[in-house]
Amino acid sequence: MAAAPILTHLRVISGCEDAREREFAMDWMLFLTFLAACGAAGATGSMFEPGNWYRDLDKPVWTPPGFVFPLVWVTLYVAMAYAAMRVAPLQGSAQAMAFWAAQIAFNTLWSPIFFGLKRMRAALVVVSLMWVFVAATMMSFYALDPIAGWLFAPYLLWVTIAGALNFSVMRRNPQFA
């Protein structure tokens, strides 16, 4: 039996009676699928840890402490997955979901390029493209479901900070740029 009919059946028997409630009912299979994509992106961050190379770089005083990064990313990934779960089944969501796919692809690339290859300029290009696609996702999600759009606002802020940090570290450490 296909997943969609099972999930529709589960929604009906779980008490989602009116159309609006059914439209935004928690679709766990869809949410977990998007969360898995986010987890794959996040796994690159754990495979390419900052290490001594990053620790020894000249960084700006406003660099967040190391423990903040995993806490922020877990929160953002859950919000991203939930937002995508809300938008994916909506009519007219194809372009919004394409933007979501592009932003998660660039998200996946950044850590291996910055920490793995130690290519700060290339990483700056990646984070810049990620910013563009996060902003496009946020705007297209907002047009379809304002809550989903707002769920991307903290992510856009974080990617803005990440881009500024990438740029600042690159400027302060031209030997590694």
mmCIF file of C-alpha atoms in Angstrom, residues 27-161:
data_model
loop_
_atom_site.group_PDB
_atom_site.id
_atom_site.type_symbol
_atom_site.label_atom_id
_atom_site.label_comp_id
_atom_site.label_asym_id
_atom_site.label_seq_id
_atom_site.Cartn_x
_atom_site.Cartn_y
_atom_site.Cartn_z
ATOM 1 C CA ASP A 27 2.407 14.361 8.033
ATOM 2 C CA TRP A 28 5.113 12.415 9.863
ATOM 3 C CA MET A 29 6.337 10.488 6.823
ATOM 4 C CA LEU A 30 6.821 13.675 4.827
ATOM 5 C CA PHE A 31 8.405 15.484 7.784
ATOM 6 C CA LEU A 32 10.833 12.615 8.425
ATOM 7 C CA THR A 33 11.766 12.503 4.737
ATOM 8 C CA PHE A 34 12.700 16.202 4.756
ATOM 9 C CA LEU A 35 14.414 15.774 8.115
ATOM 10 C CA ALA A 36 16.493 12.944 6.603
ATOM 11 C CA ALA A 37 17.623 15.297 3.824
ATOM 12 C CA CYS A 38 18.586 17.848 6.468
ATOM 13 C CA GLY A 39 20.364 15.123 8.436
ATOM 14 C CA ALA A 40 22.406 14.203 5.371
ATOM 15 C CA ALA A 41 23.441 17.848 5.004
ATOM 16 C CA GLY A 42 24.244 18.030 8.711
ATOM 17 C CA ALA A 43 26.314 14.851 8.523
ATOM 18 C CA THR A 44 28.846 16.615 6.316
ATOM 19 C CA GLY A 45 29.383 19.080 9.159
ATOM 20 C CA SER A 46 30.257 16.253 11.505
ATOM 21 C CA MET A 47 32.468 14.519 8.932
ATOM 22 C CA PHE A 48 34.417 17.694 8.212
ATOM 23 C CA GLU A 49 34.932 19.142 11.668
ATOM 24 C CA PRO A 50 36.711 22.476 12.126
ATOM 25 C CA GLY A 51 39.719 20.974 13.931
ATOM 26 C CA ASN A 52 43.038 22.625 14.648
ATOM 27 C CA TRP A 53 43.229 24.364 11.277
ATOM 28 C CA TYR A 54 40.088 26.385 11.990
ATOM 29 C CA ARG A 55 40.918 26.872 15.660
ATOM 30 C CA ASP A 56 44.239 28.506 14.716
ATOM 31 C CA LEU A 57 42.782 30.909 12.136
ATOM 32 C CA ASP A 58 42.436 34.607 12.908
ATOM 33 C CA LYS A 59 38.698 35.083 13.468
ATOM 34 C CA PRO A 60 36.607 38.146 14.354
ATOM 35 C CA VAL A 61 35.600 38.698 17.982
ATOM 36 C CA TRP A 62 31.943 38.150 17.062
ATOM 37 C CA THR A 63 32.579 34.525 16.021
ATOM 38 C CA PRO A 64 29.985 32.386 17.856
ATOM 39 C CA PRO A 65 31.450 29.866 20.314
ATOM 40 C CA GLY A 66 31.804 26.334 18.965
ATOM 41 C CA PHE A 67 29.017 24.800 21.053
ATOM 42 C CA VAL A 68 26.454 27.136 19.456
ATOM 43 C CA PHE A 69 26.789 25.689 15.948
ATOM 44 C CA PRO A 70 25.288 22.217 16.513
ATOM 45 C CA LEU A 71 22.483 23.635 18.673
ATOM 46 C CA VAL A 72 21.540 26.187 16.024
ATOM 47 C CA TRP A 73 21.788 23.710 13.145
ATOM 48 C CA VAL A 74 19.590 21.082 14.821
ATOM 49 C CA THR A 75 16.944 23.732 15.483
ATOM 50 C CA LEU A 76 17.170 25.075 11.937
ATOM 51 C CA TYR A 77 16.999 21.618 10.362
ATOM 52 C CA VAL A 78 13.830 20.759 12.297
ATOM 53 C CA ALA A 79 12.248 24.083 11.268
ATOM 54 C CA MET A 80 13.306 23.571 7.632
ATOM 55 C CA ALA A 81 11.832 20.071 7.549
ATOM 56 C CA TYR A 82 8.592 21.191 9.174
ATOM 57 C CA ALA A 83 8.259 24.140 6.774
ATOM 58 C CA ALA A 84 8.866 21.864 3.774
ATOM 59 C CA MET A 85 6.337 19.351 5.098
ATOM 60 C CA ARG A 86 3.725 22.115 5.248
ATOM 61 C CA VAL A 87 4.398 23.381 1.708
ATOM 62 C CA ALA A 88 5.152 20.218 -0.298
ATOM 63 C CA PRO A 89 1.554 18.954 -0.585
ATOM 64 C CA LEU A 90 0.143 22.364 -1.528
ATOM 65 C CA GLN A 91 -0.936 23.060 -5.064
ATOM 66 C CA GLY A 92 1.560 25.288 -6.863
ATOM 67 C CA SER A 93 4.497 24.348 -4.626
ATOM 68 C CA ALA A 94 6.800 22.920 -7.315
ATOM 69 C CA GLN A 95 9.087 25.972 -7.614
ATOM 70 C CA ALA A 96 9.184 26.466 -3.852
ATOM 71 C CA MET A 97 10.258 22.860 -3.368
ATOM 72 C CA ALA A 98 12.883 23.230 -6.112
ATOM 73 C CA PHE A 99 14.297 26.200 -4.180
ATOM 74 C CA TRP A 100 14.262 24.045 -1.016
ATOM 75 C CA ALA A 101 16.208 21.311 -2.826
ATOM 76 C CA ALA A 102 18.781 23.820 -4.097
ATOM 77 C CA GLN A 103 19.354 25.380 -0.680
ATOM 78 C CA ILE A 104 19.865 21.999 1.008
ATOM 79 C CA ALA A 105 22.296 20.997 -1.760
ATOM 80 C CA PHE A 106 24.411 24.118 -1.198
ATOM 81 C CA ASN A 107 24.107 23.604 2.555
ATOM 82 C CA THR A 108 25.551 20.105 2.097
ATOM 83 C CA LEU A 109 28.497 21.424 0.072
ATOM 84 C CA TRP A 110 29.708 24.161 2.398
ATOM 85 C CA SER A 111 31.434 22.156 5.189
ATOM 86 C CA PRO A 112 33.417 19.852 2.876
ATOM 87 C CA ILE A 113 34.608 22.844 0.850
ATOM 88 C CA PHE A 114 35.460 25.103 3.799
ATOM 89 C CA PHE A 115 36.720 22.594 6.385
ATOM 90 C CA GLY A 116 37.633 19.636 4.174
ATOM 91 C CA LEU A 117 39.283 21.324 1.197
ATOM 92 C CA LYS A 118 40.100 24.519 3.146
ATOM 93 C CA ARG A 119 38.947 26.583 0.143
ATOM 94 C CA MET A 120 37.523 29.738 1.701
ATOM 95 C CA ARG A 121 36.820 31.571 -1.566
ATOM 96 C CA ALA A 122 34.947 28.608 -3.007
ATOM 97 C CA ALA A 123 33.059 28.246 0.282
ATOM 98 C CA LEU A 124 32.102 31.930 0.088
ATOM 99 C CA VAL A 125 30.607 31.325 -3.363
ATOM 100 C CA VAL A 126 28.687 28.333 -1.985
ATOM 101 C CA VAL A 127 27.359 30.214 1.063
ATOM 102 C CA SER A 128 26.368 33.131 -1.191
ATOM 103 C CA LEU A 129 24.374 30.798 -3.445
ATOM 104 C CA MET A 130 22.915 29.138 -0.367
ATOM 105 C CA TRP A 131 21.793 32.581 0.872
ATOM 106 C CA VAL A 132 20.071 33.283 -2.465
ATOM 107 C CA PHE A 133 18.224 29.962 -2.388
ATOM 108 C CA VAL A 134 17.302 30.240 1.303
ATOM 109 C CA ALA A 135 15.828 33.700 0.602
ATOM 110 C CA ALA A 136 13.992 32.360 -2.469
ATOM 111 C CA THR A 137 12.671 29.428 -0.442
ATOM 112 C CA MET A 138 11.528 31.717 2.355
ATOM 113 C CA MET A 139 9.672 34.038 -0.040
ATOM 114 C CA SER A 140 8.088 31.250 -2.076
ATOM 115 C CA PHE A 141 7.077 29.366 1.084
ATOM 116 C CA TYR A 142 5.582 32.554 2.538
ATOM 117 C CA ALA A 143 3.436 33.018 -0.576
ATOM 118 C CA LEU A 144 1.986 29.524 -0.087
ATOM 119 C CA ASP A 145 1.978 29.268 3.719
ATOM 120 C CA PRO A 146 3.104 32.275 5.799
ATOM 121 C CA ILE A 147 4.055 30.093 8.782
ATOM 122 C CA ALA A 148 6.387 28.027 6.602
ATOM 123 C CA GLY A 149 7.918 31.219 5.246
ATOM 124 C CA TRP A 150 8.541 32.617 8.723
ATOM 125 C CA LEU A 151 10.124 29.321 9.777
ATOM 126 C CA PHE A 152 12.893 30.104 7.261
ATOM 127 C CA ALA A 153 13.635 33.589 8.681
ATOM 128 C CA PRO A 154 16.060 32.358 11.399
ATOM 129 C CA TYR A 155 17.823 30.231 8.786
ATOM 130 C CA LEU A 156 18.302 33.246 6.513
ATOM 131 C CA LEU A 157 19.705 35.200 9.466
ATOM 132 C CA TRP A 158 22.095 32.345 10.328
ATOM 133 C CA VAL A 159 23.284 31.980 6.725
ATOM 134 C CA THR A 160 23.844 35.755 6.658
ATOM 135 C CA ILE A 161 26.048 35.439 9.742
#
